Coordinates of C-alpha atoms in Angstrom, one line a residue:
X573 CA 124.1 134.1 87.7
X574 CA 123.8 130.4 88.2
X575 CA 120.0 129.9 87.5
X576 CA 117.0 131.9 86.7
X577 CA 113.2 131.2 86.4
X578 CA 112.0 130.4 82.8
X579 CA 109.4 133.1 83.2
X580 CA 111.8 135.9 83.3
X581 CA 113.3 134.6 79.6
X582 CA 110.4 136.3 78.1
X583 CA 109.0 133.1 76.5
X584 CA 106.4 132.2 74.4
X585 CA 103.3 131.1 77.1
X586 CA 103.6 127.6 75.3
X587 CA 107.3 126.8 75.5
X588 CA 106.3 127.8 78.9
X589 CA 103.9 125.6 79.8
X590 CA 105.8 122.7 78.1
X591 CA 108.4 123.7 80.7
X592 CA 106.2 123.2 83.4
X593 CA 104.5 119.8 82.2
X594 CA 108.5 118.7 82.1
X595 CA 108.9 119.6 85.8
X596 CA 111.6 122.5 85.5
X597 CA 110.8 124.9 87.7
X598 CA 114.3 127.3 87.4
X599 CA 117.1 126.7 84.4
X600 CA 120.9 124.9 85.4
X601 CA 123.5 127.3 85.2
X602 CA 124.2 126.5 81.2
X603 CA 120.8 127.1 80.7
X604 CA 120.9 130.7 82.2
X605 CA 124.0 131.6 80.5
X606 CA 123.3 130.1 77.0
X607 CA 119.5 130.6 76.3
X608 CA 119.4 134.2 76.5
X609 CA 122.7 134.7 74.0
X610 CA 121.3 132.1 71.4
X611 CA 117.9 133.6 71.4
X612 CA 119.4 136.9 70.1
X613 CA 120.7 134.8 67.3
X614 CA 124.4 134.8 68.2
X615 CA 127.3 132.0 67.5
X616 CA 127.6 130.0 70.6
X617 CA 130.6 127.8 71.9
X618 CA 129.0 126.0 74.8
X619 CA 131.6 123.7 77.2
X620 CA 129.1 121.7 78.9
X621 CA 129.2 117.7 79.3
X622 CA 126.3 115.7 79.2
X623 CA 124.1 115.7 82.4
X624 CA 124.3 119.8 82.5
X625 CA 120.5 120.2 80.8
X626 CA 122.5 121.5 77.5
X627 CA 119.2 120.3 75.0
X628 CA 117.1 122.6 76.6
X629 CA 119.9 124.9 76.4
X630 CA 120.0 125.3 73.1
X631 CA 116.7 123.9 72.2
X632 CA 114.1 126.5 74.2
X633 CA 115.5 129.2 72.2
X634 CA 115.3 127.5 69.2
X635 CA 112.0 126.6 69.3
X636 CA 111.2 130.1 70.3
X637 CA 112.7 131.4 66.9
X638 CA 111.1 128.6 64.5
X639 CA 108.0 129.8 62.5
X640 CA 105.7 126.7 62.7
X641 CA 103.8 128.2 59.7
X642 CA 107.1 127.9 57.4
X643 CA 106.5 123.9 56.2
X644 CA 110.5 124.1 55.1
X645 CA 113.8 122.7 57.4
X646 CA 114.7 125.8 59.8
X647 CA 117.2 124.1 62.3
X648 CA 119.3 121.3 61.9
X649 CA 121.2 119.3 64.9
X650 CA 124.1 117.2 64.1
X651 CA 124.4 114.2 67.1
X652 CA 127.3 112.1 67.2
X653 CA 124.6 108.6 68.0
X654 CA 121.9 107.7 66.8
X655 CA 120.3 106.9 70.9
X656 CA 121.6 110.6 71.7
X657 CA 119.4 111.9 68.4
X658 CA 116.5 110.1 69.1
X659 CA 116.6 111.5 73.1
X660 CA 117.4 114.9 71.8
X661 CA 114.2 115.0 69.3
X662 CA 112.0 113.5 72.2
X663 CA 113.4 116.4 74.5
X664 CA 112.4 118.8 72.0
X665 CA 109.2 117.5 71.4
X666 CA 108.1 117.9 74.9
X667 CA 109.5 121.3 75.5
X668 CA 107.3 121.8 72.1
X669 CA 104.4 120.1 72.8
X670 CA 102.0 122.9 73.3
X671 CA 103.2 124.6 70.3
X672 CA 100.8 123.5 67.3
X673 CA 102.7 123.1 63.9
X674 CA 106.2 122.0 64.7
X675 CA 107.4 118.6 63.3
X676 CA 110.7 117.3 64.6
X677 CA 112.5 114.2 63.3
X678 CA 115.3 112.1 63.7
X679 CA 117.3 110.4 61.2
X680 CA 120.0 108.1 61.2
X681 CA 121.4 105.2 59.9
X682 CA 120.2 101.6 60.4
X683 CA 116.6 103.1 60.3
X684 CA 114.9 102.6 56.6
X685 CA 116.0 105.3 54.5
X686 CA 112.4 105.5 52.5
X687 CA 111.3 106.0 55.8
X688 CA 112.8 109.0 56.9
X689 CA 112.3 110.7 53.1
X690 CA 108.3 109.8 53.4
X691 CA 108.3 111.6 56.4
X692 CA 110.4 114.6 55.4
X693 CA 108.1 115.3 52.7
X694 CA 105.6 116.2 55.1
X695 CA 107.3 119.4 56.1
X696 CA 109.6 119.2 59.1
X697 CA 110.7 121.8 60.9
X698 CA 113.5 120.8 62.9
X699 CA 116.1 117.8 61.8
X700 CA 118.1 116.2 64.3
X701 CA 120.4 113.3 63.0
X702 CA 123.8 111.4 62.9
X703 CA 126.2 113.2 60.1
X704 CA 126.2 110.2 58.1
X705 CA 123.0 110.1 57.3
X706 CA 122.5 113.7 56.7
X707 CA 124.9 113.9 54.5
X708 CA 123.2 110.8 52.5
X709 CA 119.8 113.1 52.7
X710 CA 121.8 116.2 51.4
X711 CA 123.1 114.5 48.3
X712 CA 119.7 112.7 47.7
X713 CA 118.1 116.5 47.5
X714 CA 115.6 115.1 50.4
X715 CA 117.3 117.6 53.0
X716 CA 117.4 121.2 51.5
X717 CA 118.9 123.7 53.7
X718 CA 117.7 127.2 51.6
X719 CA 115.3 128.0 54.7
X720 CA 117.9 127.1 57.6
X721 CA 119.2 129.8 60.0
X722 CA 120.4 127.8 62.9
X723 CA 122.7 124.8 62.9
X724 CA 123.6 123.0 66.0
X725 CA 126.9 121.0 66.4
X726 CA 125.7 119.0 69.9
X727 CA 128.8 117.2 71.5
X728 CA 130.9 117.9 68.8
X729 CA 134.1 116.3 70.7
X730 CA 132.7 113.2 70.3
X731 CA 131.7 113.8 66.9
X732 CA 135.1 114.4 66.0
X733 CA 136.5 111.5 67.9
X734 CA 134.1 109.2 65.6
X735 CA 135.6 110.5 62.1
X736 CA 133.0 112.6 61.3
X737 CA 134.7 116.1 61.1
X738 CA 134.8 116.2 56.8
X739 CA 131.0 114.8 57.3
X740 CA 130.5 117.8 59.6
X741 CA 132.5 120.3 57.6
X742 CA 130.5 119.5 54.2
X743 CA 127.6 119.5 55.7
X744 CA 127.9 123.3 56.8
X745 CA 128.8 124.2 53.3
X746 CA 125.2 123.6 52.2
X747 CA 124.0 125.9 55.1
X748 CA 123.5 129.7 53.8
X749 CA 126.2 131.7 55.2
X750 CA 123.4 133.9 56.7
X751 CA 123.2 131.3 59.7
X752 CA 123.5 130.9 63.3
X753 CA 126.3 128.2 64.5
X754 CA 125.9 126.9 68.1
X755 CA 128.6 124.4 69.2
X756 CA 128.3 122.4 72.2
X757 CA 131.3 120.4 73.4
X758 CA 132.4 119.0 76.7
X759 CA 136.0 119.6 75.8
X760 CA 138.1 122.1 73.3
X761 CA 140.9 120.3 71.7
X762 CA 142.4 122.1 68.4
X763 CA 140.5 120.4 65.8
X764 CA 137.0 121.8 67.7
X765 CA 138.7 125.3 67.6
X766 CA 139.9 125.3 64.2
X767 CA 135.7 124.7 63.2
X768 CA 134.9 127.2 65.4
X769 CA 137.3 129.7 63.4
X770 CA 136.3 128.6 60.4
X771 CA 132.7 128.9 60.4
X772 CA 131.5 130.9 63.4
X773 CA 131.1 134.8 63.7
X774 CA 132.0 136.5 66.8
X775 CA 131.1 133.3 69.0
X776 CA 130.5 134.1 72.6
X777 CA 132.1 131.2 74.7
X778 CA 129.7 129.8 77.7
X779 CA 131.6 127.3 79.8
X780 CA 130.5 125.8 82.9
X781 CA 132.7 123.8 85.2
X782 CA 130.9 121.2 87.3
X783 CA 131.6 120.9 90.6
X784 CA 133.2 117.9 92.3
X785 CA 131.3 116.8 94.9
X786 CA 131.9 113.4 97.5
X787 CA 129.2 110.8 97.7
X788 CA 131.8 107.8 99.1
X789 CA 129.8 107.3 102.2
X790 CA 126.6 106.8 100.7
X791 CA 125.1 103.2 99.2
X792 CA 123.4 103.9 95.5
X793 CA 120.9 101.5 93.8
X794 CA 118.8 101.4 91.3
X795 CA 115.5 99.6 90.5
X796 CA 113.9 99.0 86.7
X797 CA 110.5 100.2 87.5
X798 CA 107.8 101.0 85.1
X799 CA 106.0 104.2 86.1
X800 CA 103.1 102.8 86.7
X801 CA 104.3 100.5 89.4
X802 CA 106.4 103.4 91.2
X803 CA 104.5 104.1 94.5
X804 CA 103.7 100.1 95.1
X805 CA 107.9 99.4 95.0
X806 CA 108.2 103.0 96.5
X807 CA 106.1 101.5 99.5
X808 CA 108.0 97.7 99.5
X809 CA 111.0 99.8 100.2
X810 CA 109.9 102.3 102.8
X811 CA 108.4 99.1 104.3
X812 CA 111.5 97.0 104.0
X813 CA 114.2 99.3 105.1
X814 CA 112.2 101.2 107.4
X815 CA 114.0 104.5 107.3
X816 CA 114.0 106.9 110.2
X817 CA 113.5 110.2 107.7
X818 CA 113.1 109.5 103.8
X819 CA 113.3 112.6 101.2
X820 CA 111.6 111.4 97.6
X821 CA 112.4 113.5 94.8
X822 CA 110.2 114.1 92.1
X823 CA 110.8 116.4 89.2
X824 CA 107.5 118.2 88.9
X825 CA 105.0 119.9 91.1
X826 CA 102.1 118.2 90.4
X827 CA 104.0 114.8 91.1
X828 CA 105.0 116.0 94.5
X829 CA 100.9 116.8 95.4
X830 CA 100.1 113.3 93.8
X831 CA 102.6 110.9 95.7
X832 CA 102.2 113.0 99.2
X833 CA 98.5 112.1 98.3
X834 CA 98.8 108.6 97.5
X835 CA 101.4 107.3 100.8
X836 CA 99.2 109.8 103.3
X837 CA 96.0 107.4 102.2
X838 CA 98.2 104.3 102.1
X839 CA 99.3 105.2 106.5
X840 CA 102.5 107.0 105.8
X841 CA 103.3 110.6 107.8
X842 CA 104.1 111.8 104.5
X843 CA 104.2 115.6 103.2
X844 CA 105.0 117.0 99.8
X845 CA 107.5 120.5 99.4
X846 CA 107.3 122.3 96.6
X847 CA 107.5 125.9 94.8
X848 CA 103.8 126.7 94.2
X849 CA 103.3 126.4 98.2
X850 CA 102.8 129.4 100.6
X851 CA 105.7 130.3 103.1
X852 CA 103.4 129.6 106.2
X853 CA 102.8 126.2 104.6
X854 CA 106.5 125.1 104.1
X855 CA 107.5 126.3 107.1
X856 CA 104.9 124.2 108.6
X857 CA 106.3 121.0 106.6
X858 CA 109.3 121.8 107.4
X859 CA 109.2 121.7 111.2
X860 CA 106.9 118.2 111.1
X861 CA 109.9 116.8 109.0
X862 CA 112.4 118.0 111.6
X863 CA 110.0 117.1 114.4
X864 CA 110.0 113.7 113.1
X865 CA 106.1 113.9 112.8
X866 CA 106.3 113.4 109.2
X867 CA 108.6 110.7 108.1
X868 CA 108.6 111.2 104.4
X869 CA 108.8 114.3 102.6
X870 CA 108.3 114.5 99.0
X871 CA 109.8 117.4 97.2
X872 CA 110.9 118.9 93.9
X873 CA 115.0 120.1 93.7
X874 CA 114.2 123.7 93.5
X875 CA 111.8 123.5 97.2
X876 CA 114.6 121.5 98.7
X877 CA 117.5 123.7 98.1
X878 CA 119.2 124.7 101.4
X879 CA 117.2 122.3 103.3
X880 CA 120.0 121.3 106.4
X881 CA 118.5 118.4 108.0
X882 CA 120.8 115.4 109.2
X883 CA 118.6 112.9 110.1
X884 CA 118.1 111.3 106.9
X885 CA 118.8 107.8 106.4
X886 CA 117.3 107.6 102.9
X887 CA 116.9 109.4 99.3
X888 CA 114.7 108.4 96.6
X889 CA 114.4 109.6 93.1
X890 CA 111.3 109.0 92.3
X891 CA 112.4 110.5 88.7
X892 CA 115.5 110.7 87.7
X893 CA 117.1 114.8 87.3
X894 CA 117.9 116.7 84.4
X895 CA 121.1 117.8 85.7
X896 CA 124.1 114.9 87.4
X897 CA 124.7 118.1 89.5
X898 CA 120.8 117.8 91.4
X899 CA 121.2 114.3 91.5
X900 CA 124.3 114.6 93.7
X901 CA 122.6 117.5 95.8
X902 CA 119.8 115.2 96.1
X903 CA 121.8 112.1 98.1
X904 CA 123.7 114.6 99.6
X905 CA 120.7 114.8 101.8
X906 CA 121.8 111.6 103.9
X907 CA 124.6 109.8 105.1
X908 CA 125.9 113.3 107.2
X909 CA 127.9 113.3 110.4
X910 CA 129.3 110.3 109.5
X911 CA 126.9 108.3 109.2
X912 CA 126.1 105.6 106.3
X913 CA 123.1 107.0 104.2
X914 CA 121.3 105.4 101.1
X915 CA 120.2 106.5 97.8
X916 CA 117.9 104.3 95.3
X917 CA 117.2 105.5 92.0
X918 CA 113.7 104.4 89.7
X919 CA 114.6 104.0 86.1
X920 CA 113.1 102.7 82.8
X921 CA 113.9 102.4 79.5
X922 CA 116.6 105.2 78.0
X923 CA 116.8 106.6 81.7
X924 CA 119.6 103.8 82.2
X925 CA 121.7 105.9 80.3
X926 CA 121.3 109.0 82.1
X927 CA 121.8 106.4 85.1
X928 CA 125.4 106.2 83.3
X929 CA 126.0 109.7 82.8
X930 CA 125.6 110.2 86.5
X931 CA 128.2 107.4 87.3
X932 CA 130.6 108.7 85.2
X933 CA 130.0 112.5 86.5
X934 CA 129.7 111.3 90.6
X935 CA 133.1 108.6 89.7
X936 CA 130.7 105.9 91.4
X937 CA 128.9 103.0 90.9
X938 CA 125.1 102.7 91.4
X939 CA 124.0 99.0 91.9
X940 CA 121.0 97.5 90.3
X941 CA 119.2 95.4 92.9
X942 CA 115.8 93.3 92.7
X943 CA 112.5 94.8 93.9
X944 CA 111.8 93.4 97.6
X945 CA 109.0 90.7 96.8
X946 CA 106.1 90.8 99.8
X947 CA 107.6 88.2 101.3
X948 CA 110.9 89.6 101.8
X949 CA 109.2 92.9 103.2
X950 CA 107.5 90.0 105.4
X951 CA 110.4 88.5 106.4
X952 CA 112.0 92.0 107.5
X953 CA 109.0 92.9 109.2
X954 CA 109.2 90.1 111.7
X955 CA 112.7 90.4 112.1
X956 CA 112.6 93.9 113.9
X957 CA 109.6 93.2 115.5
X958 CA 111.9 89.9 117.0
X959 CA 114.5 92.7 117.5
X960 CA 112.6 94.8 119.8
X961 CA 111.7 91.3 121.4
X962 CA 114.7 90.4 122.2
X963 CA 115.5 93.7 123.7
X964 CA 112.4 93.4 126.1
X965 CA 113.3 90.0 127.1
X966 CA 116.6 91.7 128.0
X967 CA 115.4 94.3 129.9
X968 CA 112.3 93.9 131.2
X969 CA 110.7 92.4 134.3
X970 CA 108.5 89.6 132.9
X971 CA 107.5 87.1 135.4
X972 CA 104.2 88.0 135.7
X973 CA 103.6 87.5 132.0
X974 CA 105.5 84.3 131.9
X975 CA 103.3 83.1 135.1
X976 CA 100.0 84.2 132.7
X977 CA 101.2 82.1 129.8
X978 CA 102.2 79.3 131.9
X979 CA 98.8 79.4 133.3
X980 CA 97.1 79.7 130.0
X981 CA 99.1 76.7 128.4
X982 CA 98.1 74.8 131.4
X983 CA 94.4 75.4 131.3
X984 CA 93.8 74.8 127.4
X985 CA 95.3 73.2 124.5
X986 CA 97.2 76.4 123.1
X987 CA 101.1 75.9 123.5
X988 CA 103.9 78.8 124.3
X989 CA 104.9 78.3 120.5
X990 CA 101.1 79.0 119.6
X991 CA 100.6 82.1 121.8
X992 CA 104.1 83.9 120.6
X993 CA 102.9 82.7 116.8
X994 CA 99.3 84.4 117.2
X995 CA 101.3 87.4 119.0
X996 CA 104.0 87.9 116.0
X997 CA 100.8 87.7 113.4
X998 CA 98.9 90.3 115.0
X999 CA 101.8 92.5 115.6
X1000 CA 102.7 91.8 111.6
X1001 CA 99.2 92.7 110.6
X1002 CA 98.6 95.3 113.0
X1003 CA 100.5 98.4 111.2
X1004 CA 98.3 97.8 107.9
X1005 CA 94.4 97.8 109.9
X1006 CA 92.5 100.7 109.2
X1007 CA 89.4 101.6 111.9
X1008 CA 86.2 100.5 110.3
X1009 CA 84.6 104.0 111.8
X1010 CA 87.0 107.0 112.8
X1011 CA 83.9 108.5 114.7
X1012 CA 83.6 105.5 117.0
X1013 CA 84.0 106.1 120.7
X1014 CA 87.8 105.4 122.0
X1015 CA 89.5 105.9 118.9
X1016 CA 92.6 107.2 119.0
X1017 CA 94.0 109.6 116.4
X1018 CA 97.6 109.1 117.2
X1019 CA 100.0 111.4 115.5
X1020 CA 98.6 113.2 112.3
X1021 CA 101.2 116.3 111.8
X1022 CA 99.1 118.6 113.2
X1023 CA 100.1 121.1 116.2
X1024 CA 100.2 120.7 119.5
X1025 CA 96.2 120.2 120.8
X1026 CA 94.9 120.1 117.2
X1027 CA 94.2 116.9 114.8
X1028 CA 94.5 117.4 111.1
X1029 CA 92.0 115.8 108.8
X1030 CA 92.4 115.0 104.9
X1031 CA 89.6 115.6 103.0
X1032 CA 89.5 114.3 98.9
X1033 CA 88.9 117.7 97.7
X1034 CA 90.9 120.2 96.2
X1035 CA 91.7 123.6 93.8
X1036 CA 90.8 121.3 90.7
X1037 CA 86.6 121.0 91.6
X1038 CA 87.0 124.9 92.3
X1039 CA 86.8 124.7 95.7
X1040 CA 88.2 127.2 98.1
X1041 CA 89.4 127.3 101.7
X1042 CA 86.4 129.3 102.8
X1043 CA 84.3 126.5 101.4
X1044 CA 86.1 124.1 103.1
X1045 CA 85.7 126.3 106.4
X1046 CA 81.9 126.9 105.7
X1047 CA 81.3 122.8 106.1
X1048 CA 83.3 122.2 108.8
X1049 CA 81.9 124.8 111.3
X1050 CA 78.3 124.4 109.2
X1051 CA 77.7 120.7 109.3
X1052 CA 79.7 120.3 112.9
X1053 CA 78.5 122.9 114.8
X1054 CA 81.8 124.2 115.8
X1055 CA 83.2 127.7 116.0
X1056 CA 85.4 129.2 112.7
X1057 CA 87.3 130.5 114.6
X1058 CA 88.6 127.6 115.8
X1059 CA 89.4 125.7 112.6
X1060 CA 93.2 126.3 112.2
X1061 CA 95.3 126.0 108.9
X1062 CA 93.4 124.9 105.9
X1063 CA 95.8 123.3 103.1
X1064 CA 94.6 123.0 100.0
X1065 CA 96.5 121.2 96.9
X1066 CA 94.8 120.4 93.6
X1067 CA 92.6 117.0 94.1
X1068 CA 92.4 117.1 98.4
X1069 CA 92.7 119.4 101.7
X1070 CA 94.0 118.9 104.9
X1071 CA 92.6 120.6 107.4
X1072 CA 93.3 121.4 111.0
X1073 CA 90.5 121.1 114.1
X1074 CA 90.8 121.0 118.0
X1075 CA 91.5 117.4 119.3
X1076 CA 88.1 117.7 121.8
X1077 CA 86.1 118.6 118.5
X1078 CA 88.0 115.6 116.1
X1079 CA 85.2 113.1 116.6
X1080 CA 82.8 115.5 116.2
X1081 CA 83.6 116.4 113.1
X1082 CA 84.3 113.5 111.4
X1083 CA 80.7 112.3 112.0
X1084 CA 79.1 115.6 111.0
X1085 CA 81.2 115.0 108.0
X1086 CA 80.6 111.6 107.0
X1087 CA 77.7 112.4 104.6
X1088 CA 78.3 116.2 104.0
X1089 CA 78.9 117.9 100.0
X1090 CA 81.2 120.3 99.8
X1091 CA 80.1 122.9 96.5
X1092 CA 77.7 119.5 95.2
X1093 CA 80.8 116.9 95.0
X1094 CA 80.2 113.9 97.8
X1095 CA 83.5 113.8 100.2
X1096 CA 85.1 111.4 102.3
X1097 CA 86.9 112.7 105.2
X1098 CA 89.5 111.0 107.9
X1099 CA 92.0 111.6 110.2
X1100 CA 95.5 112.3 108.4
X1101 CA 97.7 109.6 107.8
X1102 CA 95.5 107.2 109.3
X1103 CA 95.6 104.3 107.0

């Protein structure tokens, strides 16, 4: 059993949903073997390093077996830094955040003491902290451990290796022998087993051995990016580097329907992959991807396992994983058949050292690099389009052009300098004009990922205003006059639809659309990835 779906744990509907909002759709292989044994209350030995999702491991089950109406200390974490106790405490508080009552807090030293003992007095739930400073809190009486059944010993190598083993050992003296011990450790050396023997019952052992896997051929950056500005640097680099296929990564669902929604309206053949979507439908993505009538595809880990495709020339990680193992499958997806791929990475904050973590784990380096300003995106732009100059002027028969140009140089004050200026600047700006009116006479729909005689239209209207695709169906063949029947596949994601319509009827539509209300909301409708 490597993974399972969190909904066959038999979990509490909130940890659940706390699940969800975090973006983990199915556990990593330490998750499926530990969270089932700890939440029947067993001793645990877990051999996981860091990077394997071990928090949730233990952390899901714990929160499942904490009474938030008990105001006393139930579980107590022992972390080896104070940075790892503070990310540990924010982990739990999101996999707990629909679950009203629990307190979680980090202590450690170097923060206020008088702090930390204000705040326990108001009835925490769940400690996590450095041994240091929980043993200061245990002698000062402002840590009482009468209530706690669960202690948990998170990288306890390291704990070791930083002198704290007598800390570690008084501290589970004050526990009640009545307890549950869960140790995690990415290694076992003797002085780890002799704890284990000393103060666990009948400890099952977990152990999970990461796989090595290769990423020598691939180029790795990274780019310090607040999450708001994500999709604007996500765009300088699809525009800079110009991939020929692009995979973005995203760890939740909802992100995936949200960036394919925000590059289709900003002109990019983009489509979003994930779990929630019908076969029919990923198929459909699929084959546009392979097709090369989508360029981008945006998808979650769990949609894009045992995608083969080989035409990839980028990755992006529009979040960074939970596990180093995804992170590897994930730019795994390019540089095939010997070819050079590239993988950039978005990171902010504490995520630099899960940036670390991965190095460590893949044995490589991932560069930090400056975001492309506009002007280097610019500058790039008009150094392919010189490229594919050049290979016309090397090709081409163009002595009737030349004999035009002459002639127009000749007969007004424009120079050959000033024509091939104005040409370069309308070929620059070109890619980013939009149609003022899509219904106007001659225009062209070019290529928007629908099938072969059909054009597919977005419309900003989706699940979330209650809207279904009969709905969608009723206005199109309603307001346009065109047969049902005809309408083909009708996609339909939380805020927007795309929709598919005979080419000969495309036009028509669109201007029987343009002032139409779909269940009382207005609606703007256009051709897909038009802009």
């Amino acid at each position: 059993m490597d993974t399972i779906r969190f909904d066959e744990l038999g979990l509490m509907p909130q940890i659940l949903r706390g699940i969800e909002e975090m973006g983990f759709e199915e556990t990593t292989p330490i998750q499926a073997k530990a969270i089932p044994v700890v939440m029947e209350g067993k001793d645990v030995i877990g051999q996981a390093q860091t990077g394997t999702g071990k928090t949730a491991a233990f952390g899901i089950p714990m929160l499942q077996n904490v009474d938030p109406s008990l105001k006393k200390t139930q579980v107590l974490i022992l972390s080896p830094t104070r940075e790892l106790a503070i990310q540990v405490a924010e982990e739990l508080r999101n996999l707990g955040r629909y679950m009203h009552g629990i307190k979680i807090l980090p202590v450690y030293g170097g923060q206020d003491i008088s702090k930390q003992i204000r705040s326990l007095k108001g009835g925490i739930q769940i400690i996590v902290g450095t041994p240091g400073r929980v043993m200061d809190h245990l002698r000062r009486k402002t840590i009482r451990c009468d209530e706690v059944h669960m202690i948990v010993l998170d990288e306890a190598d390291e704990m070791l290796n930083m002198g704290f083993r007598e800390d570690i050992e008084t501290i589970l003296e004050y526990i009640p022998e009545e307890r549950q011990t869960v140790l995690f450790s990415a290694t076992m050396p003797k002085p780890i087993l002799e704890i284990t023997r000393k103060y666990q019952t009948d400890a099952v052992t977990i152990k999970v051995v990461k796989k090595e896997l290769t990423v020598s051929n691939i180029e790795q950056y990274y780019y310090d990016v607040k999450r708001k500005d994500k999709v604007e640097v996500l765009t300088r680099l699809l525009d800079y580097y110009n991939p020929k296929g692009s995979i973005v990564f995203c760890n939740t669902k909802r992100m995936v329907d949200e960036l394919s929604h925000e590059l289709t309206l900003r002109g990019y053949f983009a489509e979003g992959l994930h779990g929630d979507m019908k076969q029919a439908q990923r198929d459909r993505v699929m084959s546009n991807f392979r097709k090369g009538k989508t360029d981008i595809l945006i998808a979650t880990d769990v949609a894009a396992r045992g995608l083969d495709i080989d035409d990839v020339e980028a990755v992006f990680n529009f979040d960074i994983p939970q596990d180093d193992e995804y992170y590897v499958h994930r730019i795994g997806r390019t540089g095939r058949a010997g070819r050079m791929g590239k993988a950039f990475s978005f990171v902010k904050g504490k995520e630099v050292y899960k940036l670390k973590d991965i190095m460590r784990y893949c044995k490589t380096k991932i560069y930090a690099q400056p975001i492309p300003s506009s002007e280097d995106v610019a500058q790039m732009k008009a150094e392919k389009i010189m490229d594919k100059i050049t290979a016309i002027v090397e090709e081409e028969d163009l002595r009737e052009m030349i004999n035009f140009i002459e002639k127009q140089v000749n007969e007004s004050d424009l120079t050959a300098m000033d024509i091939a200026a104005a040409f370069l600047k309308r070929e620059l700006s070109g890619a980013d004009t939009v149609p003022d009116n899509y219904s106007a006479g001659g225009f062209d729909f070019g290529n928007t990922g629908a099938e072969d005689g059909m054009v597919r239209l977005f419309i900003n209207i989706g699940k979330k205003q209650k809207v279904r695709p009969g709905d969608i169906l009723g206005a199109v063949a309603g307001e346009s006059g065109i047969p049902g029947d005809v309408v083909g596949a009708i996609d339909m994601y939380d805020k927007y639809t795309f929709v598919e319509v005979p080419q000969e009827h495309g036009k028509k539509v669109l201007a029987a659309m343009k002032n139409a209300r779909i269940k009382g909301h207005d609606i703007h409708v256009e051709p897909a990835n038009s802009r």
